[in-house]
Short mmCIF file of C-alpha atoms (C1' of nucleotides) in Angstrom, two decimals:
data_model
loop_
_atom_site.label_atom_id
_atom_site.label_comp_id
_atom_site.label_asym_id
_atom_site.label_seq_id
_atom_site.Cartn_x
_atom_site.Cartn_y
_atom_site.Cartn_z
CA MET Y 148 115.37 156.47 206.90
CA PRO Y 149 113.62 156.66 203.47
CA THR Y 150 115.06 158.54 200.80
CA TYR Y 151 113.28 160.00 197.84
CA LYS Y 152 114.36 161.60 194.44
CA TYR Y 153 112.45 164.71 195.22
CA PRO Y 154 111.45 166.19 198.36
CA ARG Y 155 107.98 165.71 199.62
CA PRO Y 156 106.00 168.06 201.91
CA SER Y 157 104.79 166.03 205.05
CA LEU Y 158 101.26 165.16 205.46
CA THR Y 159 99.19 165.81 208.61
CA VAL Y 160 95.57 165.54 209.67
CA ASP Y 161 93.82 167.96 211.82
CA CYS Y 162 90.40 167.86 213.43
CA ILE Y 163 87.99 170.32 214.62
CA VAL Y 164 86.00 168.57 217.26
CA PHE Y 165 82.73 170.26 218.20
CA GLY Y 166 81.03 169.13 221.43
CA LEU Y 167 77.75 170.04 222.68
CA ASP Y 168 77.48 170.03 226.64
CA ALA Y 169 74.49 169.69 228.79
CA GLU Y 170 73.77 173.31 228.82
CA LEU Y 171 73.62 173.23 225.14
CA GLU Y 172 76.85 175.29 224.86
CA LEU Y 173 78.97 174.46 221.63
CA LYS Y 174 82.60 173.97 222.31
CA ILE Y 175 85.65 172.71 220.55
CA MET Y 176 88.57 170.75 221.89
CA LEU Y 177 91.90 172.47 221.96
CA ILE Y 178 95.27 170.96 223.25
CA LYS Y 179 98.07 172.86 224.65
CA ARG Y 180 101.27 172.25 222.70
CA ASP Y 181 104.15 170.84 224.85
CA ILE Y 182 106.91 171.20 221.98
CA PRO Y 183 107.94 173.87 219.59
CA PRO Y 184 106.75 175.38 217.41
CA PHE Y 185 104.11 177.28 219.08
CA GLU Y 186 105.00 175.80 222.35
CA GLY Y 187 102.61 176.73 225.27
CA GLU Y 188 100.10 177.65 222.54
CA TRP Y 189 96.74 176.11 221.86
CA ALA Y 190 96.20 173.99 218.69
CA ILE Y 191 93.43 171.68 217.37
CA PRO Y 192 94.10 167.81 217.56
CA GLY Y 193 96.20 166.26 214.68
CA GLY Y 194 99.22 164.43 213.72
CA PHE Y 195 101.18 162.69 210.92
CA VAL Y 196 99.48 160.39 208.54
CA ARG Y 197 101.21 157.05 208.67
CA MET Y 198 101.86 154.98 205.49
CA ASP Y 199 99.37 152.43 206.50
CA GLU Y 200 96.31 154.23 207.14
CA THR Y 201 93.88 156.13 205.27
CA LEU Y 202 93.23 159.77 206.02
CA GLU Y 203 89.95 159.20 207.95
CA GLN Y 204 91.76 156.42 209.71
CA ALA Y 205 94.56 158.90 210.61
CA ALA Y 206 91.97 161.29 211.96
CA LEU Y 207 90.27 158.67 213.91
CA ARG Y 208 93.47 157.44 215.50
CA GLU Y 209 94.60 160.87 216.43
CA LEU Y 210 91.27 161.74 217.97
CA GLN Y 211 91.27 158.29 220.08
CA GLU Y 212 95.04 158.97 221.05
CA GLU Y 213 94.61 162.55 222.15
CA THR Y 214 91.19 162.72 223.50
CA GLY Y 215 89.54 159.33 224.00
CA ILE Y 216 86.92 159.87 221.55
CA GLN Y 217 85.53 156.94 219.47
CA ASN Y 218 82.36 156.40 217.53
CA VAL Y 219 82.15 159.83 216.20
CA PHE Y 220 80.67 161.53 213.11
CA LEU Y 221 83.58 162.59 211.09
CA GLU Y 222 83.82 164.34 207.91
CA GLN Y 223 86.74 165.69 205.72
CA LEU Y 224 86.58 169.26 205.76
CA TYR Y 225 89.27 171.01 203.43
CA THR Y 226 92.91 170.71 202.82
CA PHE Y 227 95.37 173.46 203.77
CA GLY Y 228 98.72 173.66 202.07
CA ASP Y 229 99.98 177.18 201.80
CA LEU Y 230 103.55 177.89 202.16
CA GLY Y 231 104.64 178.59 205.73
CA ARG Y 232 101.79 177.38 207.59
CA ASP Y 233 104.36 175.35 209.61
CA PRO Y 234 107.57 177.49 210.27
CA ARG Y 235 109.59 174.16 210.40
CA ASP Y 236 108.89 172.50 207.25
CA ARG Y 237 106.21 172.30 204.48
CA VAL Y 238 103.25 170.75 205.84
CA VAL Y 239 100.02 169.84 204.22
CA SER Y 240 97.22 169.23 206.33
CA VAL Y 241 94.24 167.49 205.82
CA ALA Y 242 91.40 168.92 208.09
CA TYR Y 243 88.40 167.12 209.36
CA TYR Y 244 85.53 168.11 211.82
CA ALA Y 245 83.85 165.91 214.42
CA LEU Y 246 80.68 166.22 216.08
CA ILE Y 247 80.00 164.74 219.59
CA ASN Y 248 77.48 164.89 222.41
CA LEU Y 249 79.27 165.65 225.69
CA VAL Y 250 76.66 164.17 228.01
CA GLU Y 251 76.63 160.72 226.76
CA GLN Y 252 80.21 160.63 225.33
CA LYS Y 253 82.40 161.33 228.51
CA VAL Y 254 85.43 162.60 226.90
CA GLN Y 255 88.44 162.56 229.25
CA ALA Y 256 89.92 165.71 227.80
CA SER Y 257 93.56 165.11 229.14
CA THR Y 258 94.74 161.85 228.49
CA ASP Y 259 98.37 161.94 227.48
CA ALA Y 260 100.54 164.16 229.79
CA ARG Y 261 99.07 166.90 227.50
CA GLU Y 262 96.49 169.56 228.53
CA ALA Y 263 93.25 169.25 226.52
CA TYR Y 264 90.28 171.27 227.30
CA TRP Y 265 86.86 172.27 225.88
CA PHE Y 266 86.60 175.93 224.90
CA PRO Y 267 83.35 177.52 224.42
CA LEU Y 268 83.25 178.82 220.65
CA SER Y 269 82.79 182.48 222.33
CA LYS Y 270 86.15 182.13 224.03
CA ILE Y 271 88.68 180.60 221.65
CA PRO Y 272 92.34 181.64 222.33
CA LYS Y 273 94.54 182.64 219.56
CA LEU Y 274 95.55 179.50 217.82
CA ALA Y 275 98.72 177.95 216.63
CA PHE Y 276 99.63 177.45 212.82
CA ASP Y 277 96.61 178.43 210.73
CA HIS Y 278 94.17 176.66 213.12
CA ASP Y 279 92.13 180.02 213.21
CA GLN Y 280 91.57 179.41 209.63
CA ILE Y 281 90.67 175.99 209.94
CA LEU Y 282 88.30 176.68 212.65
CA GLN Y 283 86.66 179.34 210.61
CA THR Y 284 86.11 176.95 207.84
CA ALA Y 285 84.71 174.39 209.86
CA ILE Y 286 82.19 176.75 211.27
CA THR Y 287 81.24 177.95 207.95
CA ARG Y 288 80.70 174.41 206.84
CA LEU Y 289 78.75 173.42 209.89
CA ARG Y 290 76.33 176.36 209.64
CA SER Y 291 75.63 175.44 205.97
CA LYS Y 292 75.62 171.85 206.31
CA ILE Y 293 73.31 171.68 209.22
CA ARG Y 294 70.63 173.25 206.96
CA TYR Y 295 70.63 170.44 204.21
CA GLU Y 296 71.91 167.33 206.18
CA PRO Y 297 70.60 166.02 209.47
CA ILE Y 298 73.87 166.17 211.28
CA GLY Y 299 72.76 168.42 213.95
CA PHE Y 300 71.42 165.20 215.82
CA GLU Y 301 75.06 164.10 216.10
CA LEU Y 302 75.39 166.58 218.73
CA LEU Y 303 72.54 166.11 220.70
CA PRO Y 304 71.80 163.07 223.06
CA ARG Y 305 70.09 160.10 221.38
CA ASN Y 306 66.74 161.19 223.10
CA PHE Y 307 66.09 165.10 222.88
CA THR Y 308 63.39 167.54 222.91
CA LEU Y 309 62.20 169.67 220.22
CA SER Y 310 63.42 172.78 222.19
CA GLN Y 311 66.75 171.36 222.42
CA LEU Y 312 67.11 170.90 218.57
CA GLN Y 313 65.72 174.49 218.05
CA LYS Y 314 68.24 175.91 220.47
CA LEU Y 315 71.01 173.75 218.68
CA TYR Y 316 70.17 175.57 215.58
CA GLU Y 317 69.97 179.13 217.03
CA ILE Y 318 73.35 178.49 218.51
CA ILE Y 319 74.78 177.45 215.39
CA TRP Y 320 73.23 180.17 213.16
CA ASN Y 321 73.23 182.79 215.87
CA ARG Y 322 69.77 183.86 215.41
CA SER Y 323 66.50 183.05 217.02
CA LEU Y 324 63.75 181.01 215.18
CA ASP Y 325 60.13 181.12 215.67
CA LYS Y 326 58.88 178.19 217.96
CA ARG Y 327 55.68 177.21 216.08
CA ASN Y 328 57.21 177.39 212.69
CA PHE Y 329 60.32 175.32 213.59
CA ARG Y 330 58.37 172.66 215.23
CA LYS Y 331 55.82 172.69 212.21
CA LYS Y 332 58.77 172.19 209.74
CA ILE Y 333 60.93 169.52 211.70
CA LEU Y 334 57.57 167.51 212.53
CA SER Y 335 56.36 167.61 209.00
CA MET Y 336 59.45 165.95 207.77
CA ASP Y 337 58.33 162.71 209.75
CA LEU Y 338 61.68 161.94 210.80
CA LEU Y 339 61.39 162.15 214.49
CA LEU Y 340 60.43 158.92 216.48
CA ASP Y 341 58.29 159.85 219.50
CA THR Y 342 59.76 157.81 222.22
CA GLY Y 343 56.84 158.06 224.61
CA GLU Y 344 59.17 159.18 227.25
CA VAL Y 345 59.52 162.83 228.86
CA GLN Y 346 61.79 164.76 230.59
CA HIS Y 347 62.22 164.18 234.29
CA ASN Y 348 62.94 166.54 237.09
CA VAL Y 349 62.27 169.70 235.46
CA SER Y 350 60.58 172.53 237.13
CA HIS Y 351 58.21 172.87 234.29
CA ARG Y 352 55.89 170.87 232.08
CA ALA Y 353 58.03 168.00 230.89
CA ALA Y 354 58.97 168.01 227.12
CA LYS Y 355 58.45 164.89 225.04
CA LEU Y 356 61.81 163.20 223.89
CA TYR Y 357 62.24 162.30 220.36
CA GLN Y 358 64.81 160.31 218.40
CA PHE Y 359 66.09 160.73 215.04
CA ASP Y 360 64.87 158.01 212.71
CA GLU Y 361 68.06 157.40 210.62
CA THR Y 362 66.63 154.35 208.81
CA LYS Y 363 63.73 156.25 207.58
CA TYR Y 364 65.64 159.28 206.50
CA LEU Y 365 68.08 156.90 204.38
CA GLN Y 366 64.89 155.51 202.92
CA LEU Y 367 63.45 158.88 202.15
CA LYS Y 368 66.70 160.06 200.82
CA ASP Y 369 67.00 157.13 198.20
CA LYS Y 370 63.59 158.37 196.83
CA GLY Y 371 64.86 161.91 196.32
CA PHE Y 372 63.80 163.42 199.56
CA ASN Y 373 65.90 166.39 200.74
CA PHE Y 374 66.23 167.39 204.59
CA GLU Y 375 66.10 170.97 204.70
CA VAL Y 376 65.53 173.22 207.82
CA MET Z 82 118.11 163.23 197.77
CA PRO Z 83 116.23 164.22 200.91
CA THR Z 84 115.96 161.74 203.88
CA TYR Z 85 113.21 161.76 206.55
CA LYS Z 86 112.78 160.11 209.90
CA TYR Z 87 109.50 158.60 208.80
CA PRO Z 88 108.23 157.57 205.43
CA ARG Z 89 105.90 160.19 204.05
CA PRO Z 90 103.02 159.57 201.43
CA SER Z 91 103.78 161.36 198.28
CA LEU Z 92 101.41 164.11 197.43
CA THR Z 93 99.71 164.96 194.02
CA VAL Z 94 96.95 167.22 192.72
CA ASP Z 95 94.61 166.19 190.15
CA CYS Z 96 92.19 168.02 188.28
CA ILE Z 97 88.63 167.59 186.88
CA VAL Z 98 88.37 170.02 183.84
CA PHE Z 99 84.92 170.65 182.72
CA GLY Z 100 84.49 172.43 179.38
CA LEU Z 101 81.40 173.39 177.61
CA ASP Z 102 81.52 173.60 173.96
CA ALA Z 103 79.66 175.67 171.11
CA GLU Z 104 76.97 172.99 171.10
CA LEU Z 105 76.59 172.97 174.93
CA GLU Z 106 78.04 169.67 175.41
CA LEU Z 107 79.81 169.25 178.59
CA LYS Z 108 83.00 167.57 178.37
CA ILE Z 109 85.94 166.88 180.60
CA MET Z 110 89.70 166.58 179.72
CA LEU Z 111 91.47 163.39 179.79
CA ILE Z 112 95.13 162.45 179.03
CA LYS Z 113 96.37 159.10 177.78
CA ARG Z 114 99.21 157.70 180.01
CA ASP Z 115 102.31 157.29 178.22
CA ILE Z 116 104.06 155.60 181.28
CA PRO Z 117 103.10 152.85 183.83
CA PRO Z 118 101.24 152.30 185.83
CA PHE Z 119 98.06 152.40 183.74
CA GLU Z 120 100.00 152.88 180.71
CA GLY Z 121 97.86 153.64 177.60
CA GLU Z 122 94.78 154.24 179.97
CA TRP Z 123 92.96 157.31 180.34
CA ALA Z 124 93.55 159.77 183.35
CA ILE Z 125 92.68 163.22 184.34
CA PRO Z 126 95.53 165.77 184.47
CA GLY Z 127 97.68 166.20 187.61
CA GLY Z 128 100.93 165.64 189.04
CA PHE Z 129 103.22 166.10 192.28
CA VAL Z 130 103.25 169.00 194.56
CA ARG Z 131 106.34 170.79 194.50
CA MET Z 132 107.77 172.23 197.77
CA ASP Z 133 107.61 175.91 196.49
CA GLU Z 134 104.08 176.18 195.59
CA THR Z 135 100.71 175.91 197.17
CA LEU Z 136 98.19 173.25 196.35
CA GLU Z 137 96.14 175.81 194.30
CA GLN Z 138 99.33 176.92 192.46
CA ALA Z 139 100.37 173.21 191.65
CA ALA Z 140 96.91 172.54 190.20
CA LEU Z 141 97.13 175.79 188.06
CA ARG Z 142 100.64 174.86 187.02
CA GLU Z 143 99.72 171.27 186.07
CA LEU Z 144 96.84 172.54 184.19
CA GLN Z 145 98.93 175.05 182.14
CA GLU Z 146 101.55 172.40 181.33
CA GLU Z 147 99.47 169.68 180.34
CA THR Z 148 96.55 171.72 178.59
CA GLY Z 149 97.65 175.20 178.11
CA ILE Z 150 94.63 176.43 180.06
CA GLN Z 151 95.03 179.62 181.86
CA ASN Z 152 92.74 182.13 183.85
CA VAL Z 153 90.56 179.43 184.90
CA PHE Z 154 87.78 178.87 187.65
CA LEU Z 155 89.36 176.41 190.04
CA GLU Z 156 87.99 175.02 193.46
CA GLN Z 157 89.44 172.28 195.93
CA LEU Z 158 87.20 169.19 195.71
CA TYR Z 159 88.27 166.76 198.08
CA THR Z 160 91.38 164.83 199.23
CA PHE Z 161 91.62 161.11 198.27
CA GLY Z 162 93.99 158.94 200.25
CA ASP Z 163 92.79 155.48 200.48
CA LEU Z 164 95.52 152.94 200.51
CA GLY Z 165 96.32 151.00 197.21
CA ARG Z 166 94.78 153.96 195.06
CA ASP Z 167 98.27 154.13 193.22
CA PRO Z 168 99.97 150.54 192.95
CA ARG Z 169 103.40 151.92 193.18
CA ASP Z 170 103.37 153.82 196.08
CA ARG Z 171 101.39 155.56 198.92
CA VAL Z 172 99.83 158.55 196.89
CA VAL Z 173 97.51 161.38 198.62
CA SER Z 174 95.88 163.46 195.93
CA VAL Z 175 94.29 166.68 196.53
CA ALA Z 176 91.58 166.97 193.86
CA TYR Z 177 90.42 170.36 192.18
CA TYR Z 178 87.76 170.98 189.64
CA ALA Z 179 87.95 173.59 186.91
CA LEU Z 180 85.30 175.22 184.68
CA ILE Z 181 85.86 176.74 181.33
CA ASN Z 182 84.14 177.73 178.32
CA LEU Z 183 85.59 176.04 175.03
CA VAL Z 184 84.47 178.54 172.47
CA GLU Z 185 86.34 181.44 174.08
CA GLN Z 186 89.34 179.68 175.75
CA LYS Z 187 90.81 177.98 172.65
CA VAL Z 188 92.47 174.92 174.57
CA GLN Z 189 95.03 173.15 172.60
CA ALA Z 190 94.20 169.64 173.96
CA SER Z 191 97.71 168.07 172.93
CA THR Z 192 100.59 169.93 174.14
CA ASP Z 193 103.54 167.62 175.25
CA ALA Z 194 103.93 164.57 173.41
CA ARG Z 195 101.08 163.40 175.24
CA GLU Z 196 97.46 162.91 174.00
CA ALA Z 197 94.86 164.94 175.60
CA TYR Z 198 91.14 164.87 174.36
CA TRP Z 199 87.83 166.29 175.46
CA PHE Z 200 85.40 163.43 176.38
CA PRO Z 201 81.66 163.93 176.32
CA LEU Z 202 80.51 163.14 179.98
CA SER Z 203 78.19 160.36 178.36
CA LYS Z 204 81.16 158.71 176.87
CA ILE Z 205 83.95 158.52 179.54
CA PRO Z 206 86.23 155.55 179.19
CA LYS Z 207 87.24 153.49 182.26
CA LEU Z 208 89.90 155.73 184.16
CA ALA Z 209 93.39 154.97 185.66
CA PHE Z 210 93.54 154.99 189.56
CA ASP Z 211 90.67 156.05 191.31
CA HIS Z 212 89.77 158.72 188.82
CA ASP Z 213 86.33 157.35 188.32
CA GLN Z 214 85.51 158.12 191.94
CA ILE Z 215 87.11 161.53 191.81
CA LEU Z 216 84.93 162.28 188.47
CA GLN Z 217 81.81 161.20 190.39
CA THR Z 218 82.59 163.46 193.50
CA ALA Z 219 83.24 166.30 190.98
CA ILE Z 220 79.92 165.90 189.03
CA THR Z 221 78.21 165.57 192.46
CA ARG Z 222 79.54 168.71 193.54
CA LEU Z 223 79.13 170.50 190.39
CA ARG Z 224 75.32 169.68 190.30
CA SER Z 225 74.61 170.86 194.12
CA LYS Z 226 77.00 173.88 193.80
CA ILE Z 227 75.59 175.34 190.56
CA ARG Z 228 72.27 175.69 192.42
CA TYR Z 229 73.51 177.90 195.10
CA GLU Z 230 76.51 179.74 193.66
CA PRO Z 231 76.55 181.60 190.23
CA ILE Z 232 79.37 179.05 188.83
CA GLY Z 233 77.53 178.04 185.88
CA PHE Z 234 78.57 181.36 184.15
CA GLU Z 235 82.01 180.17 184.14
CA LEU Z 236 81.10 177.48 181.62
CA LEU Z 237 79.36 179.84 179.18
CA PRO Z 238 80.82 182.55 176.97
CA ARG Z 239 80.96 186.11 178.41
CA ASN Z 240 77.95 187.04 176.45
CA PHE Z 241 75.13 184.25 176.62
CA THR Z 242 71.37 183.94 175.83
CA LEU Z 243 68.82 182.72 178.40
CA SER Z 244 68.28 179.67 176.70
CA GLN Z 245 71.78 178.63 176.74
CA LEU Z 246 71.90 179.36 180.41
CA GLN Z 247 68.91 177.07 180.99
CA LYS Z 248 70.15 174.35 178.69
CA LEU Z 249 73.32 174.22 180.70
CA TYR Z 250 71.33 173.60 183.91
CA GLU Z 251 69.37 171.03 182.09
CA ILE Z 252 72.38 169.10 181.11
CA ILE Z 253 74.07 169.25 184.46
CA TRP Z 254 71.04 168.14 186.38
CA ASN Z 255 69.63 165.92 183.51
CA ARG Z 256 66.05 167.13 183.72
CA SER Z 257 64.20 169.57 181.80
CA LEU Z 258 63.07 173.11 183.38
CA ASP Z 259 60.03 175.22 182.49
CA LYS Z 260 61.19 177.98 180.26
CA ARG Z 261 59.04 180.78 181.62
CA ASN Z 262 59.57 179.96 185.24
CA PHE Z 263 63.36 179.66 184.61
CA ARG Z 264 63.42 183.20 183.15
CA LYS Z 265 61.52 184.73 185.68
CA LYS Z 266 63.67 183.24 188.40
CA ILE Z 267 66.78 184.27 186.77
CA LEU Z 268 65.81 187.78 185.84
CA SER Z 269 64.29 188.35 189.26
CA MET Z 270 67.62 188.20 190.81
CA ASP Z 271 68.60 191.16 188.76
CA LEU Z 272 72.00 189.92 188.20
CA LEU Z 273 71.96 189.70 184.45
CA LEU Z 274 73.43 192.71 182.47
CA ASP Z 275 71.35 193.17 179.23
CA THR Z 276 74.19 193.95 176.89
CA GLY Z 277 71.51 195.42 174.09
CA GLU Z 278 73.24 192.89 171.70
CA VAL Z 279 71.42 189.85 169.98
CA GLN Z 280 72.57 186.70 168.35
CA HIS Z 281 73.57 186.79 164.61
CA ASN Z 282 72.98 184.42 161.74
CA VAL Z 283 70.44 182.18 163.48
CA SER Z 284 67.62 181.12 161.57
CA HIS Z 285 64.97 181.99 164.04
CA ARG Z 286 64.22 185.22 166.12
CA ALA Z 287 67.54 186.46 167.57
CA ALA Z 288 67.90 186.22 171.22
CA LYS Z 289 69.24 188.83 173.45
CA LEU Z 290 72.80 188.43 174.93
CA TYR Z 291 73.32 188.98 178.56
CA GLN Z 292 76.29 189.06 180.91
CA PHE Z 293 76.61 187.90 184.56
CA ASP Z 294 77.09 190.99 186.64
CA GLU Z 295 79.66 189.88 189.31
CA THR Z 296 80.38 193.24 190.79
CA LYS Z 297 76.39 193.36 191.56
CA TYR Z 298 76.58 189.87 192.85
CA LEU Z 299 79.44 190.47 195.30
CA GLN Z 300 77.72 193.67 196.61
CA LEU Z 301 74.34 191.77 197.20
CA LYS Z 302 76.06 188.86 198.78
CA ASP Z 303 77.65 191.11 201.39
CA LYS Z 304 74.07 192.20 202.30
CA GLY Z 305 73.08 188.61 202.98
CA PHE Z 306 71.57 187.83 199.49
CA ASN Z 307 71.65 184.18 198.39
CA PHE Z 308 71.83 183.20 194.58
CA GLU Z 309 69.62 180.19 194.10
CA VAL Z 310 68.13 178.56 191.17
"C1'" DT S 185 50.50 180.45 243.38
"C1'" DC S 186 54.41 181.48 240.93
"C1'" DA S 187 58.01 180.86 237.64
"C1'" DA S 188 59.56 178.53 233.62
"C1'" DA S 189 59.21 176.20 229.44
"C1'" DA S 190 55.93 173.13 226.57
"C1'" DG S 191 52.66 173.02 223.35
"C1'" DT S 192 49.67 174.39 219.90
"C1'" DG S 193 46.52 177.20 214.79
"C1'" DT S 194 45.33 180.82 211.66
"C1'" DT S 195 45.89 184.44 208.35
"C1'" DG S 196 47.99 186.98 204.75
"C1'" DA S 197 51.94 187.30 201.84
"C1'" DT S 198 54.85 185.02 199.04
"C1'" DC S 199 56.59 181.68 195.94
"C1'" DC S 200 56.15 177.80 192.95
"C1'" DT S 201 54.11 175.18 189.45
"C1'" DA S 202 51.84 174.27 185.31
"C1'" DC S 203 50.45 175.74 181.17
"C1'" DA S 204 49.71 177.83 175.17
"C1'" DC S 205 50.42 181.24 172.04
"C1'" DC S 206 52.57 184.84 169.08
"C1'" DC S 207 57.06 186.90 167.39
"C1'" DA S 208 61.19 187.50 164.81
"C1'" DT S 209 64.47 185.49 161.57
"C1'" DG S 210 66.77 182.75 157.78
"C1'" DT S 211 65.91 179.48 154.19
"C1'" DA A 249 55.38 180.20 153.60
"C1'" DC A 250 57.56 177.45 156.75
"C1'" DA A 251 60.65 175.88 160.42
"C1'" DT A 252 63.00 177.23 164.62
"C1'" DG A 253 63.64 178.69 168.71
"C1'" DG A 254 62.59 183.64 171.38
"C1'" DG A 255 59.86 185.85 174.22
"C1'" DT A 256 55.79 186.55 177.39
"C1'" DG A 257 51.29 186.40 181.91
"C1'" DT A 258 48.29 183.91 184.93
"C1'" DA A 259 45.85 181.29 188.09
"C1'" DG A 260 45.68 178.00 191.98
"C1'" DG A 261 48.20 175.61 195.24
"C1'" DA A 262 51.83 175.27 198.36
"C1'" DT A 263 54.88 177.09 201.55
"C1'" DC A 264 56.53 180.76 204.85
"C1'" DA A 265 56.27 184.46 208.48
"C1'" DA A 266 54.22 186.44 212.07
"C1'" DC A 267 51.89 186.09 216.04
"C1'" DA A 268 49.76 184.88 221.88
"C1'" DC A 269 47.63 182.13 224.92
"C1'" DT A 270 46.90 177.68 227.64
"C1'" DT A 271 49.11 173.69 229.87
"C1'" DT A 272 52.07 171.21 233.04
"C1'" DT A 273 55.44 170.67 236.45
"C1'" DG A 274 58.53 171.72 240.62
"C1'" DA A 275 59.47 174.72 243.99
#
DNA sequence: TCAAAAGTGTTGATCCTACACCCATGT
DNA sequence: ACATGGGTGTAGGATCAACACTTTTGA
């Protein structure tokens, strides 16, 4: 057991995992706590940072262990360190947020013995610790970041329609957008690759499927281009 | 001496302090380290987080102790936790940045026995630890945040001229702006209070002095207004 | 043939950019 | 009188917001 001259806060990472399902519903993953404190309540995935891993590695490891998620978009959100946020001890938590698509990434919610489920954003129960606050921060970040960075594509399948992309923005911003103006804006950036494919088995005109051209985006960005919706 | 079941990284806060002097030069405060590691090299102010203070309180305390600065704009920047960023030990650092005006806030650089100086951004020496990276992150944040939030006023004296405000943006963005367009944009937001005062002892036409109307800004923001330069 | 979503252009208003001269002050 | 920065308006181009109908597909 290590001893230190001065007491140290303990350090955790916690992760808000946003997932978009086939019906374009935005959800987050919550885990039911099976030990005190807050036993039986819902919390976001997370855990202690080990000595031999970076913060990002810790977040990825926890995601992998608790949800089986791999290869995910992950970004640091904010560090929460108020006194009393954990009733046992002084705990500082570096929060991350992740974006995944639930159609292509089959996430087995329950892995350990623990219960883990996807909750629609509109039906989030009261959360353990200060996880409500972390979630609020993550939603705010997502709302503003999706405007200036092409991170929305992380939530969609690799091939997607323009209507799906528009609906994603409408869901996240909670307001409707004009279809023609949205398409003009997006297509004028010239960052979508027309796959030549269309939807199948839809009982209406089949929409074209596009891919986000990340290579092109990175090139343009180097030259000073700014993504903005 | 406390003992823990598992080893814990130690936790520090570090702070990039931006100061704007009378000549509108943008500087940051650096402290010469008087103990290993990196003894004799320059570093940004910072120190360990105590058990009975929040992260922000720790940052404010360190600023007060090392530079005498009080009542300062302070915002969390990013948390740095790579392995090996401190050669002694695993240290995770929550970085903050602060903005102050050096004309009205007389900052006694040297307080402890330690040497502390203001360095112009163009003449920053090689820094200890990963402080170069922290500085880069802070500059990038400042550049983008000043566009969408009225934080530039924190660097100016309470009363300032439009030319001073414009020069501040030019310095931070490292490009020149059109005088007439800049004034139109800023004044059209109707957030500057005309103090009725003018400059004194200048060998040219005296410029009007303005104040940022924070109360009005907060009201407008509530109604959905977005500051943007 | 019906329902449901895909796809497509124009117009007026607004905002942005580029640009040059006179004014007030201290030396 | 001169040097220095303060202060002001306009016009053309680009961008944004508002708006409705035809097309394709499966049931």
